Amino acid sequence: RFWPVHASLMSVNGAALPQAKDCEIWRVVHFCARGPLGETLLDPVHAELLFLSKWRPHLPLRFEESRYSTVAALGPLPVAVTNDGIISREDLRAALAALDPDGYGAAADESFSCLLDRLGLLTSVLLYEDKTVWETYTRPTLTQSSPPGFGWAAAMAEQRRQVKRLRE
């Protein structure tokens, strides 16, 4: 199937975003968090992408794990890596909406997008700002999911990043 190019698709900072071409796969690099019961989600954007890949299976998404929540060359995860470049975490939703204008990007889905925004915000507040949840679940999961010796620093950096994002 041919994926149409939408010239009006711009990133948060005004740059043109890469578009999927015929049969191109978008590799979504995400942080692979492992909790006491196995793989878990600590990021609402990653959760939304997984939902989207099931709801709209024709979208060209392939998920690849990382043991780091932020990669210097890519930025905060998740990101999409395409033939034309990297689509940042902040620009992923807009790029996917343009890629699927009749489904995920449909104007009628504005209320659905608003609901996802709210759920993502509430999830982040619970995981990163609630002290009990942070100490008993989020921090230990981040710590044991990262490479040895890096876990504590990664957990604290991710908490700072999430809290900063929530304050904006």
PDB file of C-alpha atoms in Angstrom:
ATOM      1  CA  ARG A   1       0.000   0.000   0.000  1.00  0.00           C
ATOM      2  CA  PHE A   2       1.230   3.496  -0.786  1.00  0.00           C
ATOM      3  CA  TRP A   3       1.392   5.899   2.165  1.00  0.00           C
ATOM      4  CA  PRO A   4       0.450   9.434   1.061  1.00  0.00           C
ATOM      5  CA  VAL A   5       2.824  12.312   1.746  1.00  0.00           C
ATOM      6  CA  HIS A   6       1.297  15.244   3.636  1.00  0.00           C
ATOM      7  CA  ALA A   7       3.327  18.385   3.009  1.00  0.00           C
ATOM      8  CA  SER A   8       1.802  20.216   5.975  1.00  0.00           C
ATOM      9  CA  LEU A   9       3.233  17.818   8.567  1.00  0.00           C
ATOM     10  CA  MET A  10       5.597  19.801  10.791  1.00  0.00           C
ATOM     11  CA  SER A  11       7.426  18.910  13.987  1.00  0.00           C
ATOM     12  CA  VAL A  12       7.026  20.739  17.276  1.00  0.00           C
ATOM     13  CA  ASN A  13       9.979  22.963  16.355  1.00  0.00           C
ATOM     14  CA  GLY A  14       8.740  23.649  12.801  1.00  0.00           C
ATOM     15  CA  ALA A  15      10.864  21.172  10.814  1.00  0.00           C
ATOM     16  CA  ALA A  16       9.263  18.862   8.250  1.00  0.00           C
ATOM     17  CA  LEU A  17       8.727  15.327   9.567  1.00  0.00           C
ATOM     18  CA  PRO A  18       9.705  12.175   7.652  1.00  0.00           C
ATOM     19  CA  GLN A  19       6.837  10.342   5.957  1.00  0.00           C
ATOM     20  CA  ALA A  20       6.454   6.594   5.473  1.00  0.00           C
ATOM     21  CA  LYS A  21       6.953   5.466   1.912  1.00  0.00           C
ATOM     22  CA  ASP A  22       5.627   2.393   0.185  1.00  0.00           C
ATOM     23  CA  CYS A  23       6.324  -0.634   2.423  1.00  0.00           C
ATOM     24  CA  GLU A  24       8.672   1.310   4.706  1.00  0.00           C
ATOM     25  CA  ILE A  25       8.771   0.091   8.305  1.00  0.00           C
ATOM     26  CA  TRP A  26       9.002   2.645  11.106  1.00  0.00           C
ATOM     27  CA  ARG A  27      11.213   1.188  13.845  1.00  0.00           C
ATOM     28  CA  VAL A  28       9.924   2.393  17.210  1.00  0.00           C
ATOM     29  CA  VAL A  29      12.765   2.295  19.733  1.00  0.00           C
ATOM     30  CA  HIS A  30      11.346   2.120  23.265  1.00  0.00           C
ATOM     31  CA  PHE A  31      12.585   1.604  26.790  1.00  0.00           C
ATOM     32  CA  CYS A  32      11.983  -1.977  27.862  1.00  0.00           C
ATOM     33  CA  ALA A  33      11.031  -1.844  31.536  1.00  0.00           C
ATOM     34  CA  ARG A  34      11.020  -5.133  33.404  1.00  0.00           C
ATOM     35  CA  GLY A  35       9.112  -5.276  36.649  1.00  0.00           C
ATOM     36  CA  PRO A  36       8.581  -8.124  39.105  1.00  0.00           C
ATOM     37  CA  LEU A  37       6.060  -9.775  36.758  1.00  0.00           C
ATOM     38  CA  GLY A  38       7.977  -9.260  33.507  1.00  0.00           C
ATOM     39  CA  GLU A  39       7.830  -6.510  30.884  1.00  0.00           C
ATOM     40  CA  THR A  40       5.769  -3.515  31.933  1.00  0.00           C
ATOM     41  CA  LEU A  41       4.959  -0.040  30.630  1.00  0.00           C
ATOM     42  CA  LEU A  42       6.163   3.079  32.398  1.00  0.00           C
ATOM     43  CA  ASP A  43       5.529   5.495  29.558  1.00  0.00           C
ATOM     44  CA  PRO A  44       2.109   6.617  28.298  1.00  0.00           C
ATOM     45  CA  VAL A  45       3.443   7.374  24.790  1.00  0.00           C
ATOM     46  CA  HIS A  46       4.760   3.812  24.495  1.00  0.00           C
ATOM     47  CA  ALA A  47       1.413   2.480  25.753  1.00  0.00           C
ATOM     48  CA  GLU A  48      -0.439   4.560  23.159  1.00  0.00           C
ATOM     49  CA  LEU A  49       1.841   3.304  20.366  1.00  0.00           C
ATOM     50  CA  LEU A  50       1.232  -0.318  21.373  1.00  0.00           C
ATOM     51  CA  PHE A  51      -2.523   0.315  21.423  1.00  0.00           C
ATOM     52  CA  LEU A  52      -2.321   2.040  18.042  1.00  0.00           C
ATOM     53  CA  SER A  53      -0.376  -0.858  16.512  1.00  0.00           C
ATOM     54  CA  LYS A  54      -3.170  -3.250  17.549  1.00  0.00           C
ATOM     55  CA  TRP A  55      -6.049  -0.906  16.634  1.00  0.00           C
ATOM     56  CA  ARG A  56      -4.578   0.122  13.264  1.00  0.00           C
ATOM     57  CA  PRO A  57      -2.512  -2.963  12.283  1.00  0.00           C
ATOM     58  CA  HIS A  58      -1.822  -1.614   8.776  1.00  0.00           C
ATOM     59  CA  LEU A  59       0.487   1.067  10.228  1.00  0.00           C
ATOM     60  CA  PRO A  60       4.145   0.185   9.524  1.00  0.00           C
ATOM     61  CA  LEU A  61       5.369  -0.004  13.143  1.00  0.00           C
ATOM     62  CA  ARG A  62       7.983  -2.425  14.465  1.00  0.00           C
ATOM     63  CA  PHE A  63       8.996  -2.175  18.131  1.00  0.00           C
ATOM     64  CA  GLU A  64      12.628  -2.497  19.211  1.00  0.00           C
ATOM     65  CA  GLU A  65      13.764  -2.574  22.832  1.00  0.00           C
ATOM     66  CA  SER A  66      16.390  -0.454  24.538  1.00  0.00           C
ATOM     67  CA  ARG A  67      17.745  -0.850  28.051  1.00  0.00           C
ATOM     68  CA  TYR A  68      18.086   2.927  28.348  1.00  0.00           C
ATOM     69  CA  SER A  69      15.178   5.378  28.683  1.00  0.00           C
ATOM     70  CA  THR A  70      17.134   8.085  26.837  1.00  0.00           C
ATOM     71  CA  VAL A  71      19.694   7.503  24.095  1.00  0.00           C
ATOM     72  CA  ALA A  72      22.052  10.385  23.279  1.00  0.00           C
ATOM     73  CA  ALA A  73      21.681   9.980  19.506  1.00  0.00           C
ATOM     74  CA  LEU A  74      17.875   9.667  19.659  1.00  0.00           C
ATOM     75  CA  GLY A  75      16.712  11.597  22.726  1.00  0.00           C
ATOM     76  CA  PRO A  76      14.019  10.468  25.168  1.00  0.00           C
ATOM     77  CA  LEU A  77      12.344   7.249  24.091  1.00  0.00           C
ATOM     78  CA  PRO A  78      10.157   6.196  22.406  1.00  0.00           C
ATOM     79  CA  VAL A  79      11.210   7.533  18.987  1.00  0.00           C
ATOM     80  CA  ALA A  80      10.621   6.297  15.451  1.00  0.00           C
ATOM     81  CA  VAL A  81      13.546   5.634  13.149  1.00  0.00           C
ATOM     82  CA  THR A  82      12.646   5.887   9.465  1.00  0.00           C
ATOM     83  CA  ASN A  83      14.618   5.859   6.216  1.00  0.00           C
ATOM     84  CA  ASP A  84      14.456   9.673   6.251  1.00  0.00           C
ATOM     85  CA  GLY A  85      15.519  10.211   9.859  1.00  0.00           C
ATOM     86  CA  ILE A  86      14.342  10.186  13.441  1.00  0.00           C
ATOM     87  CA  ILE A  87      10.888  11.215  14.598  1.00  0.00           C
ATOM     88  CA  SER A  88      11.202  12.488  18.158  1.00  0.00           C
ATOM     89  CA  ARG A  89       8.965  11.497  21.029  1.00  0.00           C
ATOM     90  CA  GLU A  90       7.236  14.904  20.856  1.00  0.00           C
ATOM     91  CA  ASP A  91       6.450  14.512  17.148  1.00  0.00           C
ATOM     92  CA  LEU A  92       5.376  10.850  17.036  1.00  0.00           C
ATOM     93  CA  ARG A  93       1.653  11.399  17.477  1.00  0.00           C
ATOM     94  CA  ALA A  94       1.462  14.077  14.775  1.00  0.00           C
ATOM     95  CA  ALA A  95       3.467  11.937  12.358  1.00  0.00           C
ATOM     96  CA  LEU A  96       1.251   8.901  12.946  1.00  0.00           C
ATOM     97  CA  ALA A  97      -1.924  10.987  12.658  1.00  0.00           C
ATOM     98  CA  ALA A  98      -0.722  12.228   9.252  1.00  0.00           C
ATOM     99  CA  LEU A  99       0.173   8.681   8.244  1.00  0.00           C
ATOM    100  CA  ASP A 100      -3.335   7.456   9.124  1.00  0.00           C
ATOM    101  CA  PRO A 101      -5.622  10.450   8.374  1.00  0.00           C
ATOM    102  CA  ASP A 102      -8.787   8.337   8.147  1.00  0.00           C
ATOM    103  CA  GLY A 103      -8.255   6.553  11.471  1.00  0.00           C
ATOM    104  CA  TYR A 104      -5.947   7.813  14.163  1.00  0.00           C
ATOM    105  CA  GLY A 105      -5.677  11.253  12.542  1.00  0.00           C
ATOM    106  CA  ALA A 106      -9.377  11.705  11.783  1.00  0.00           C
ATOM    107  CA  ALA A 107     -10.919  14.970  12.963  1.00  0.00           C
ATOM    108  CA  ALA A 108     -13.687  12.957  14.636  1.00  0.00           C
ATOM    109  CA  ASP A 109     -11.025  11.428  16.878  1.00  0.00           C
ATOM    110  CA  GLU A 110     -10.229  14.732  18.592  1.00  0.00           C
ATOM    111  CA  SER A 111     -12.110  13.627  21.715  1.00  0.00           C
ATOM    112  CA  PHE A 112     -10.270  10.294  21.629  1.00  0.00           C
ATOM    113  CA  SER A 113      -6.920  12.122  21.421  1.00  0.00           C
ATOM    114  CA  CYS A 114      -7.952  14.332  24.333  1.00  0.00           C
ATOM    115  CA  LEU A 115      -8.828  11.234  26.359  1.00  0.00           C
ATOM    116  CA  LEU A 116      -5.410   9.708  25.572  1.00  0.00           C
ATOM    117  CA  ASP A 117      -3.720  12.965  26.638  1.00  0.00           C
ATOM    118  CA  ARG A 118      -5.545  12.911  29.974  1.00  0.00           C
ATOM    119  CA  LEU A 119      -4.846   9.238  30.612  1.00  0.00           C
ATOM    120  CA  GLY A 120      -1.171   9.760  29.794  1.00  0.00           C
ATOM    121  CA  LEU A 121      -0.958  12.707  32.162  1.00  0.00           C
ATOM    122  CA  LEU A 122      -2.664  10.809  34.989  1.00  0.00           C
ATOM    123  CA  THR A 123      -0.431   7.783  34.440  1.00  0.00           C
ATOM    124  CA  SER A 124       2.717   9.921  34.596  1.00  0.00           C
ATOM    125  CA  VAL A 125       1.528  11.712  37.735  1.00  0.00           C
ATOM    126  CA  LEU A 126       0.832   8.386  39.429  1.00  0.00           C
ATOM    127  CA  LEU A 127       4.115   6.722  38.383  1.00  0.00           C
ATOM    128  CA  TYR A 128       6.511   9.634  38.913  1.00  0.00           C
ATOM    129  CA  GLU A 129       4.982  12.021  41.459  1.00  0.00           C
ATOM    130  CA  ASP A 130       3.189   9.740  43.921  1.00  0.00           C
ATOM    131  CA  LYS A 131       5.947   8.974  46.450  1.00  0.00           C
ATOM    132  CA  THR A 132       4.586   5.561  47.445  1.00  0.00           C
ATOM    133  CA  VAL A 133       4.200   4.347  43.853  1.00  0.00           C
ATOM    134  CA  TRP A 134       7.618   5.809  42.973  1.00  0.00           C
ATOM    135  CA  GLU A 135       9.384   4.051  45.878  1.00  0.00           C
ATOM    136  CA  THR A 136       7.582   0.707  45.665  1.00  0.00           C
ATOM    137  CA  TYR A 137       7.138   0.257  41.916  1.00  0.00           C
ATOM    138  CA  THR A 138       8.509   2.837  39.450  1.00  0.00           C
ATOM    139  CA  ARG A 139      12.028   3.371  40.826  1.00  0.00           C
ATOM    140  CA  PRO A 140      12.729  -0.353  41.449  1.00  0.00           C
ATOM    141  CA  THR A 141      11.443  -1.217  37.963  1.00  0.00           C
ATOM    142  CA  LEU A 142      13.602   1.443  36.294  1.00  0.00           C
ATOM    143  CA  THR A 143      16.613   0.427  38.366  1.00  0.00           C
ATOM    144  CA  GLN A 144      16.423  -3.278  37.548  1.00  0.00           C
ATOM    145  CA  SER A 145      15.585  -2.606  33.869  1.00  0.00           C
ATOM    146  CA  SER A 146      18.746  -0.626  33.190  1.00  0.00           C
ATOM    147  CA  PRO A 147      22.275  -2.006  32.809  1.00  0.00           C
ATOM    148  CA  PRO A 148      24.058  -2.772  36.122  1.00  0.00           C
ATOM    149  CA  GLY A 149      25.500   0.316  37.771  1.00  0.00           C
ATOM    150  CA  PHE A 150      23.372   2.604  35.648  1.00  0.00           C
ATOM    151  CA  GLY A 151      19.916   1.867  37.079  1.00  0.00           C
ATOM    152  CA  TRP A 152      19.805   4.331  39.961  1.00  0.00           C
ATOM    153  CA  ALA A 153      21.053   7.232  37.826  1.00  0.00           C
ATOM    154  CA  ALA A 154      18.659   6.302  35.016  1.00  0.00           C
ATOM    155  CA  ALA A 155      15.716   6.166  37.428  1.00  0.00           C
ATOM    156  CA  MET A 156      16.493   9.575  38.908  1.00  0.00           C
ATOM    157  CA  ALA A 157      17.041  11.143  35.468  1.00  0.00           C
ATOM    158  CA  GLU A 158      13.758   9.721  34.181  1.00  0.00           C
ATOM    159  CA  GLN A 159      11.879  11.002  37.230  1.00  0.00           C
ATOM    160  CA  ARG A 160      13.346  14.501  36.728  1.00  0.00           C
ATOM    161  CA  ARG A 161      12.432  14.427  33.032  1.00  0.00           C
ATOM    162  CA  GLN A 162       8.868  13.289  33.706  1.00  0.00           C
ATOM    163  CA  VAL A 163       8.287  15.787  36.530  1.00  0.00           C
ATOM    164  CA  LYS A 164       9.661  18.612  34.357  1.00  0.00           C
ATOM    165  CA  ARG A 165       7.339  17.573  31.519  1.00  0.00           C
ATOM    166  CA  LEU A 166       4.372  17.453  33.895  1.00  0.00           C
ATOM    167  CA  ARG A 167       5.104  20.966  35.168  1.00  0.00           C
ATOM    168  CA  GLU A 168       5.125  22.423  31.631  1.00  0.00           C
TER     169      GLU A 168
END
